XYZ file of C-alpha atoms in Angstrom:
480
model
C 26.414 18.109 -9.750
C 29.244 15.499 -10.044
C 28.655 12.825 -12.673
C 29.514 10.207 -9.923
C 26.345 7.626 -9.138
C 25.378 7.018 -5.357
C 26.945 4.020 -4.035
C 28.946 2.911 -0.866
C 32.199 4.195 -2.415
C 31.078 7.905 -2.484
C 29.140 8.018 1.111
C 32.572 9.351 2.849
C 32.547 12.438 0.671
C 28.905 13.310 1.389
C 28.271 15.626 4.415
C 27.458 13.798 7.751
C 23.769 14.674 7.675
C 23.454 13.273 4.242
C 24.859 9.860 5.029
C 22.649 6.938 6.333
C 22.008 6.547 9.944
C 23.860 3.063 9.668
C 26.522 1.348 8.187
C 25.029 -0.687 5.555
C 28.041 -2.976 5.351
C 27.166 -4.021 9.005
C 24.032 -5.265 8.493
C 22.654 -8.807 7.464
C 19.582 -9.926 5.549
C 17.242 -10.302 8.226
C 14.010 -9.082 6.574
C 12.508 -9.941 3.073
C 10.322 -7.473 1.761
C 8.284 -8.059 -1.270
C 7.729 -5.020 -3.045
C 10.411 -2.571 -3.931
C 8.303 0.441 -4.763
C 9.042 4.099 -3.177
C 6.512 3.586 -0.416
C 8.422 0.802 1.269
C 11.640 2.627 0.733
C 9.992 5.824 2.594
C 8.252 3.935 5.246
C 9.155 0.456 6.616
C 13.075 0.556 5.423
C 13.209 4.106 7.180
C 11.716 2.686 10.368
C 14.030 -0.434 10.183
C 17.120 1.691 9.683
C 16.355 4.020 12.519
C 15.499 1.126 14.723
C 18.693 -0.541 13.741
C 20.887 2.444 14.571
C 19.421 2.916 17.956
C 19.605 -0.677 19.011
C 22.560 -1.579 17.347
C 21.116 -4.810 15.771
C 22.282 -5.683 12.370
C 18.417 -5.704 10.651
C 19.172 -5.657 7.032
C 16.395 -5.933 4.429
C 16.507 -7.834 1.171
C 13.965 -6.155 -0.979
C 12.305 -8.487 -3.722
C 10.449 -7.119 -6.935
C 7.626 -8.956 -8.165
C 8.030 -7.460 -11.697
C 10.389 -4.564 -12.066
C 13.729 -6.044 -12.988
C 15.127 -2.586 -13.921
C 14.655 -1.183 -10.370
C 16.359 -4.224 -9.073
C 19.576 -3.588 -11.269
C 19.579 -0.058 -10.425
C 19.399 -0.540 -6.839
C 22.044 -3.297 -7.118
C 24.494 -0.498 -9.254
C 23.820 1.995 -6.149
C 24.946 -0.663 -3.636
C 20.910 -0.890 -2.591
C 21.355 2.862 -1.471
C 19.028 5.669 -2.250
C 17.748 8.973 -1.054
C 14.700 9.973 1.065
C 13.627 13.526 0.990
C 11.134 14.974 3.282
C 9.030 17.644 1.685
C 8.633 20.244 4.051
C 6.808 23.618 4.130
C 9.756 25.274 5.450
C 12.303 23.291 3.124
C 13.003 19.929 1.908
C 15.405 17.708 3.883
C 17.426 14.766 2.017
C 19.300 11.865 3.424
C 20.751 8.611 1.784
C 18.906 5.412 3.458
C 21.141 2.364 4.133
C 18.458 -0.446 5.297
C 18.597 -2.310 1.992
C 21.294 -5.050 1.774
C 19.966 -6.715 -1.285
C 17.642 -6.693 -4.345
C 16.108 -9.606 -5.983
C 13.856 -10.181 -9.069
C 11.161 -12.524 -7.896
C 11.139 -14.577 -11.165
C 14.641 -14.639 -12.032
C 16.170 -14.796 -8.504
C 13.196 -17.679 -7.474
C 15.901 -19.763 -5.724
C 17.382 -16.823 -3.793
C 14.329 -15.709 -2.746
C 13.265 -19.269 -1.288
C 16.770 -19.557 0.395
C 16.159 -16.397 2.213
C 12.516 -17.720 3.203
C 14.477 -20.864 4.533
C 17.053 -19.112 6.189
C 16.990 -19.089 9.975
C 18.229 -15.811 10.223
C 15.345 -14.275 8.562
C 12.465 -13.823 11.007
C 10.595 -11.078 9.177
C 8.720 -10.629 6.028
C 7.036 -7.639 5.039
C 4.692 -6.682 1.911
C 3.669 -3.866 -0.063
C 2.346 -5.210 -3.477
C -0.887 -3.145 -3.430
C -4.409 -4.829 -2.771
C -4.613 -6.348 -5.983
C -1.329 -8.278 -5.132
C -3.279 -10.628 -2.925
C -5.769 -11.893 -5.703
C -8.560 -12.168 -3.414
C -12.169 -13.068 -4.838
C -14.507 -10.008 -4.287
C -17.185 -12.676 -3.418
C -15.332 -14.700 -0.598
C -12.385 -12.802 0.382
C -10.359 -15.768 -0.188
C -7.677 -16.500 -2.480
C -9.236 -16.438 -6.272
C -8.031 -19.913 -7.529
C -9.764 -19.069 -10.934
C -7.591 -16.125 -11.599
C -5.162 -16.920 -14.466
C -2.075 -15.893 -12.573
C -2.952 -17.764 -9.389
C -4.082 -20.796 -11.562
C -0.917 -20.857 -13.553
C 1.234 -20.892 -10.179
C -0.586 -23.650 -8.937
C 0.111 -26.055 -11.500
C 3.990 -24.651 -11.948
C 6.968 -26.092 -10.283
C 7.081 -24.517 -6.939
C 10.873 -24.467 -7.259
C 10.881 -22.272 -10.335
C 9.738 -18.967 -11.265
C 6.134 -17.949 -10.058
C 4.091 -15.081 -11.294
C 2.561 -14.347 -7.940
C 3.629 -12.974 -4.979
C 1.242 -15.122 -3.022
C 2.481 -18.196 -4.868
C 6.108 -17.439 -4.270
C 5.490 -16.883 -0.509
C 3.512 -19.987 0.019
C 6.057 -22.055 -1.665
C 8.678 -20.288 0.316
C 7.329 -20.986 3.602
C 6.337 -24.486 2.701
C 9.883 -25.197 1.995
C 10.870 -23.309 5.511
C 8.221 -25.480 7.165
C 9.907 -28.752 5.681
C 13.039 -27.413 6.751
C 12.162 -27.145 10.314
C 13.127 -23.762 10.455
C 12.295 -21.335 13.377
C 8.951 -19.127 13.317
C 8.603 -16.360 11.513
C 6.201 -13.010 11.084
C 4.616 -12.232 7.639
C 3.496 -8.776 7.858
C 0.923 -7.139 5.283
C 1.497 -3.465 4.835
C -1.121 -2.988 2.182
C -4.234 -0.658 2.764
C -6.951 -3.446 3.437
C -9.118 -3.781 6.569
C -7.883 -6.954 8.332
C -4.674 -7.047 6.282
C -2.991 -9.761 8.491
C -6.296 -12.242 8.293
C -6.388 -11.528 4.837
C -2.744 -12.524 3.856
C -2.871 -15.670 6.254
C -6.185 -16.709 4.285
C -4.653 -16.214 0.875
C -1.223 -18.157 1.774
C -3.347 -20.940 3.413
C -5.920 -21.148 0.363
C -2.962 -21.196 -1.922
C -1.396 -24.319 0.023
C -4.821 -25.889 0.378
C -5.129 -25.712 -3.410
C -1.752 -27.064 -4.493
C -1.002 -30.447 -5.314
C 1.727 -30.910 -2.772
C 1.460 -34.407 -1.371
C 2.646 -32.937 2.090
C 0.110 -29.983 2.025
C -1.745 -30.867 5.073
C 1.436 -31.026 7.173
C 2.246 -27.888 5.974
C -1.001 -26.119 6.970
C -0.333 -27.579 10.227
C 2.951 -26.286 10.643
C 1.984 -22.824 9.377
C -0.553 -22.620 12.026
C 2.126 -23.239 14.762
C 5.335 -21.226 13.289
C 3.845 -18.475 11.202
C 2.036 -15.483 12.568
C 0.473 -12.749 10.501
C 0.061 -9.587 12.252
C -2.184 -6.945 11.272
C -0.684 -3.318 10.723
C -1.824 0.046 9.748
C 0.951 2.243 7.617
C 0.887 5.802 6.695
C 2.911 8.199 4.894
C 1.952 10.190 1.419
C 4.645 8.920 -0.821
C 4.265 10.614 -4.442
C 5.402 8.938 -7.668
C 9.186 10.257 -8.281
C 9.444 12.547 -10.987
C 12.054 13.759 -13.151
C 12.580 16.959 -10.874
C 12.787 14.955 -7.776
C 15.739 13.146 -9.287
C 17.346 16.507 -10.045
C 16.844 17.758 -6.650
C 18.096 14.751 -4.740
C 21.303 15.041 -6.984
C 21.737 18.458 -6.092
C 21.267 18.054 -2.637
C 23.560 15.223 -2.175
C 26.170 15.987 -5.118
C 25.992 12.694 -6.796
C 23.450 10.908 -9.206
C 20.815 9.064 -7.394
C 18.502 7.339 -10.015
C 16.038 5.819 -7.435
C 15.155 8.896 -4.919
C 11.814 8.780 -3.087
C 9.908 11.768 -1.283
C 7.468 11.841 1.295
C 5.522 14.329 3.813
C 7.176 14.554 6.945
C 4.206 12.683 8.680
C 4.598 9.127 8.923
C 2.815 6.237 11.170
C 3.181 2.672 11.543
C 0.686 0.707 13.958
C 1.317 -3.107 14.469
C -0.353 -6.113 16.115
C 1.731 -7.119 18.966
C 1.657 -10.784 17.958
C 5.430 -11.330 17.082
C 6.575 -14.594 18.001
C 9.909 -14.313 16.316
C 12.504 -11.633 16.676
C 11.774 -8.424 15.057
C 13.624 -5.008 14.581
C 12.705 -2.801 17.436
C 10.353 -0.406 15.230
C 8.998 1.292 18.596
C 12.490 2.923 18.869
C 11.417 4.963 16.108
C 7.926 5.648 17.045
C 6.098 2.466 15.814
C 3.109 1.745 18.045
C 2.513 -2.024 19.027
C -1.051 -2.553 20.062
C -3.444 -5.730 20.864
C -5.763 -4.561 18.198
C -5.101 -2.360 15.291
C -8.787 -2.191 14.159
C -9.571 1.206 15.223
C -6.419 2.306 13.771
C -6.714 0.564 10.466
C -10.362 1.440 9.809
C -9.738 5.144 10.781
C -6.960 5.123 8.214
C -8.692 3.192 5.603
C -12.053 4.977 5.732
C -10.755 8.489 6.433
C -7.515 9.014 4.914
C -7.473 6.469 1.996
C -11.213 7.143 1.625
C -10.670 10.824 1.425
C -7.653 10.362 -0.899
C -9.987 8.275 -3.503
C -12.712 10.591 -3.224
C -10.130 13.732 -3.819
C -8.683 11.875 -6.791
C -11.763 10.699 -8.639
C -13.613 13.877 -7.699
C -10.874 16.204 -8.710
C -10.258 14.355 -11.904
C -13.716 14.996 -12.757
C -13.006 18.796 -12.256
C -9.915 18.606 -14.343
C -7.377 18.709 -11.981
C -4.054 16.829 -11.509
C -3.003 16.762 -7.846
C -4.105 16.426 -4.412
C -2.832 19.968 -3.533
C -4.928 21.389 -6.656
C -8.022 19.663 -4.851
C -7.200 21.317 -1.683
C -6.849 24.770 -3.270
C -10.216 24.337 -4.740
C -13.153 25.812 -2.727
C -14.480 22.408 -2.427
C -11.477 20.336 -1.261
C -11.453 21.097 2.567
C -15.340 20.742 2.595
C -14.949 17.401 0.905
C -12.464 16.102 3.282
C -14.160 17.093 6.598
C -17.702 16.387 5.117
C -16.487 12.648 3.961
C -14.803 12.120 7.405
C -18.074 13.335 9.431
C -20.302 10.859 7.306
C -17.931 7.761 7.709
C -17.112 8.392 11.295
C -20.220 6.640 12.799
C -19.001 3.277 11.204
C -15.545 3.518 13.113
C -14.836 1.512 16.296
C -14.062 2.896 19.714
C -10.465 3.327 20.587
C -9.052 4.996 17.724
C -8.059 8.418 16.673
C -10.496 11.174 17.273
C -12.371 11.679 13.824
C -12.526 15.437 13.976
C -8.805 15.662 15.243
C -7.836 13.273 12.496
C -9.703 15.264 9.618
C -7.699 18.554 10.990
C -4.605 16.730 10.415
C -5.803 15.320 6.962
C -6.605 18.768 5.606
C -3.191 19.979 6.778
C -1.230 17.012 5.347
C -3.163 17.183 2.168
C -2.660 21.167 1.653
C 1.305 20.850 2.089
C 2.652 22.811 -0.752
C 5.660 20.873 -1.009
C 3.958 17.423 -1.986
C 2.765 16.908 -5.675
C 0.697 13.796 -5.432
C -0.977 13.039 -8.589
C -4.674 12.263 -8.766
C -3.932 9.598 -11.506
C -1.618 7.485 -9.110
C -4.033 7.473 -6.608
C -7.168 6.733 -8.691
C -5.252 3.691 -10.192
C -6.730 0.482 -9.618
C -9.849 2.188 -8.324
C -12.092 -1.065 -8.300
C -9.873 -2.551 -6.015
C -9.575 0.259 -3.649
C -12.822 1.554 -3.319
C -14.190 -1.816 -2.354
C -12.065 -1.593 0.468
C -12.516 2.277 1.138
C -15.587 3.145 0.560
C -18.247 0.244 0.046
C -18.064 -1.057 3.610
C -18.910 2.397 5.325
C -21.558 2.672 2.700
C -23.007 -0.498 3.540
C -23.149 0.119 7.204
C -24.396 3.577 6.946
C -27.420 2.640 4.875
C -28.194 -0.287 7.032
C -28.665 2.071 10.008
C -30.760 4.561 7.680
C -28.001 7.178 7.785
C -27.847 9.574 4.523
C -24.654 8.887 2.290
C -24.202 11.949 -0.055
C -20.469 12.351 0.229
C -20.194 8.664 -0.739
C -22.657 8.827 -3.394
C -20.692 11.686 -4.820
C -17.688 10.031 -4.680
C -18.866 6.851 -6.055
C -20.330 8.920 -8.893
C -17.121 10.523 -9.922
C -15.479 6.927 -9.893
C -18.460 5.672 -12.189
C -17.964 8.666 -14.499
C -14.265 8.231 -14.583
C -14.551 4.340 -15.899
C -16.014 5.958 -19.071
C -13.153 8.122 -19.740
C -10.510 6.993 -22.493
C -7.737 8.081 -20.419
C -8.831 6.508 -17.183
C -6.211 5.603 -14.625
C -5.188 1.738 -15.087
C -7.461 -0.422 -13.565
C -7.441 -4.436 -13.649
C -11.156 -4.325 -14.225
C -11.054 -1.404 -16.984
C -12.548 -3.775 -19.932
C -15.599 -4.774 -17.602
C -16.011 -1.306 -16.447
C -16.064 0.211 -19.765
C -18.477 -2.311 -21.154
C -21.027 -1.048 -18.511
C -21.328 2.044 -20.630
C -24.067 1.275 -23.351
C -25.257 3.793 -25.701
C -28.864 2.997 -24.662
C -28.427 2.491 -21.196
C -29.868 4.545 -18.298
C -27.606 6.129 -15.756
C -28.817 4.269 -13.016
C -28.762 0.802 -14.960
C -25.137 1.777 -15.929
C -24.378 2.567 -11.889
C -25.737 -1.104 -11.174
C -23.609 -2.787 -13.650
C -20.674 -1.097 -12.372
C -21.355 -2.312 -8.919
C -21.833 -5.682 -9.916
C -18.283 -5.571 -11.554
C -16.921 -4.719 -7.835
C -18.918 -7.802 -6.416
C -21.442 -5.252 -4.830
C -24.607 -7.055 -5.966
C -26.618 -5.790 -2.456
C -25.574 -2.347 -3.363
C -26.480 -2.684 -7.037
C -30.063 -3.849 -5.840
C -30.346 -0.587 -3.813
C -32.530 1.523 -6.224
C -32.112 4.564 -3.897
C -28.620 4.640 -3.851
C -28.072 3.578 -7.602
C -30.677 6.621 -8.554
C -28.785 8.992 -6.334
C -25.127 8.023 -7.903
C -26.925 8.579 -11.301
C -28.489 11.807 -10.608
C -24.842 13.338 -9.641
C -23.316 12.104 -13.198
C -24.766 15.354 -15.300
C -22.853 17.709 -12.930
C -19.639 15.888 -13.067
C -19.769 15.648 -16.645
C -20.076 19.175 -16.786
C -16.850 19.620 -14.322
C -19.075 21.004 -11.437
C -18.656 19.597 -8.058
C -21.555 20.111 -5.849
C -21.080 19.184 -2.119
């Protein structure tokens, strides 16, 4: 492999099929994206590049990293180029992606970020900051103004560095409103039900809680000039490994420090409520619909719900990857049983749940994928609140059985006690629920209260059923 690093200078040396679909030099920064991680680079950036190539419109993306300055520096060193490898059962396919035209660190580059948010040429902002990046209150769904990062941003100079994406976005949009810039769309691409509404609420809540003297006028202008379309995004993108970097380098013939890999499947469903120019993503298969809720809930409860269940149950069984769980004698049964159990909670108008479960089994079994359970299981207290609990409530309200969700909840509960548990923002509170003299059902109740699910904690039949699953999980037995 050549010692040369991937950058624009080496592109002419690459085989045509390895080069970007667009010439990055011809693009302009018209989209700002918060969250510079692998998923965005393997999903929205790919859609944008293909839409640009097919339309001839110069849609470039400036990516903003909330925390990882190292990723920003590495992207800049590579002229914002990186490779995307599709992990196919019949062989991997690698190509350089060229939609990114800039990379900024949210804190050090605060003024540059705000300048882009005010720029009339920028008409779309997208976000992949994970559920916890929205700083929502578990009890109200609005902005948790009492959380330390949000409280710090509310008292900080909005023109200087801010610690939260919501604070930076609110300050930038406020500056745009003051400048009288044209309308803009702010698009959540995170796995939350009603993600557009959720994002709009926390941004408005931040402005409302600020001490800005013109906050009322800003809120009025936001209501007129900013839309928050709901979306559904889908592509399995594992964390990049050393082996992935070596494989990308071998395929390209140059060093790529930031390759990403993903399954062949990808989907993007967007609420058709844009009032400003946007990339023609539909040219690459994105679907624009009046209401994304049926697609959103199907994906959230079936795919994301199954993913979390496989992660926590597989971890209890001592496994490491999604492929490992699907190779176990219970993996496929778990996916199909969870989908069947949850499907009565889905609205009409979305994908067929049985066919969707068939697709999930094929996708999860892909031998080319190595999606770590530890990655999927991280931030579990935030994820399962969205992925499992609403369906659990709906089913129990109707008097329907919930044995698979009970098993999944037991596996998550079991994991909160482990010393090597995946990272979680509530790790300390969760671990404290495990008192030496506490009965299992009491522990489950305490864990649910940490999640803000007091109603489920008070359901004695549920907490008892979850607690009854714990001994088998401790022994590494998966009983479906």
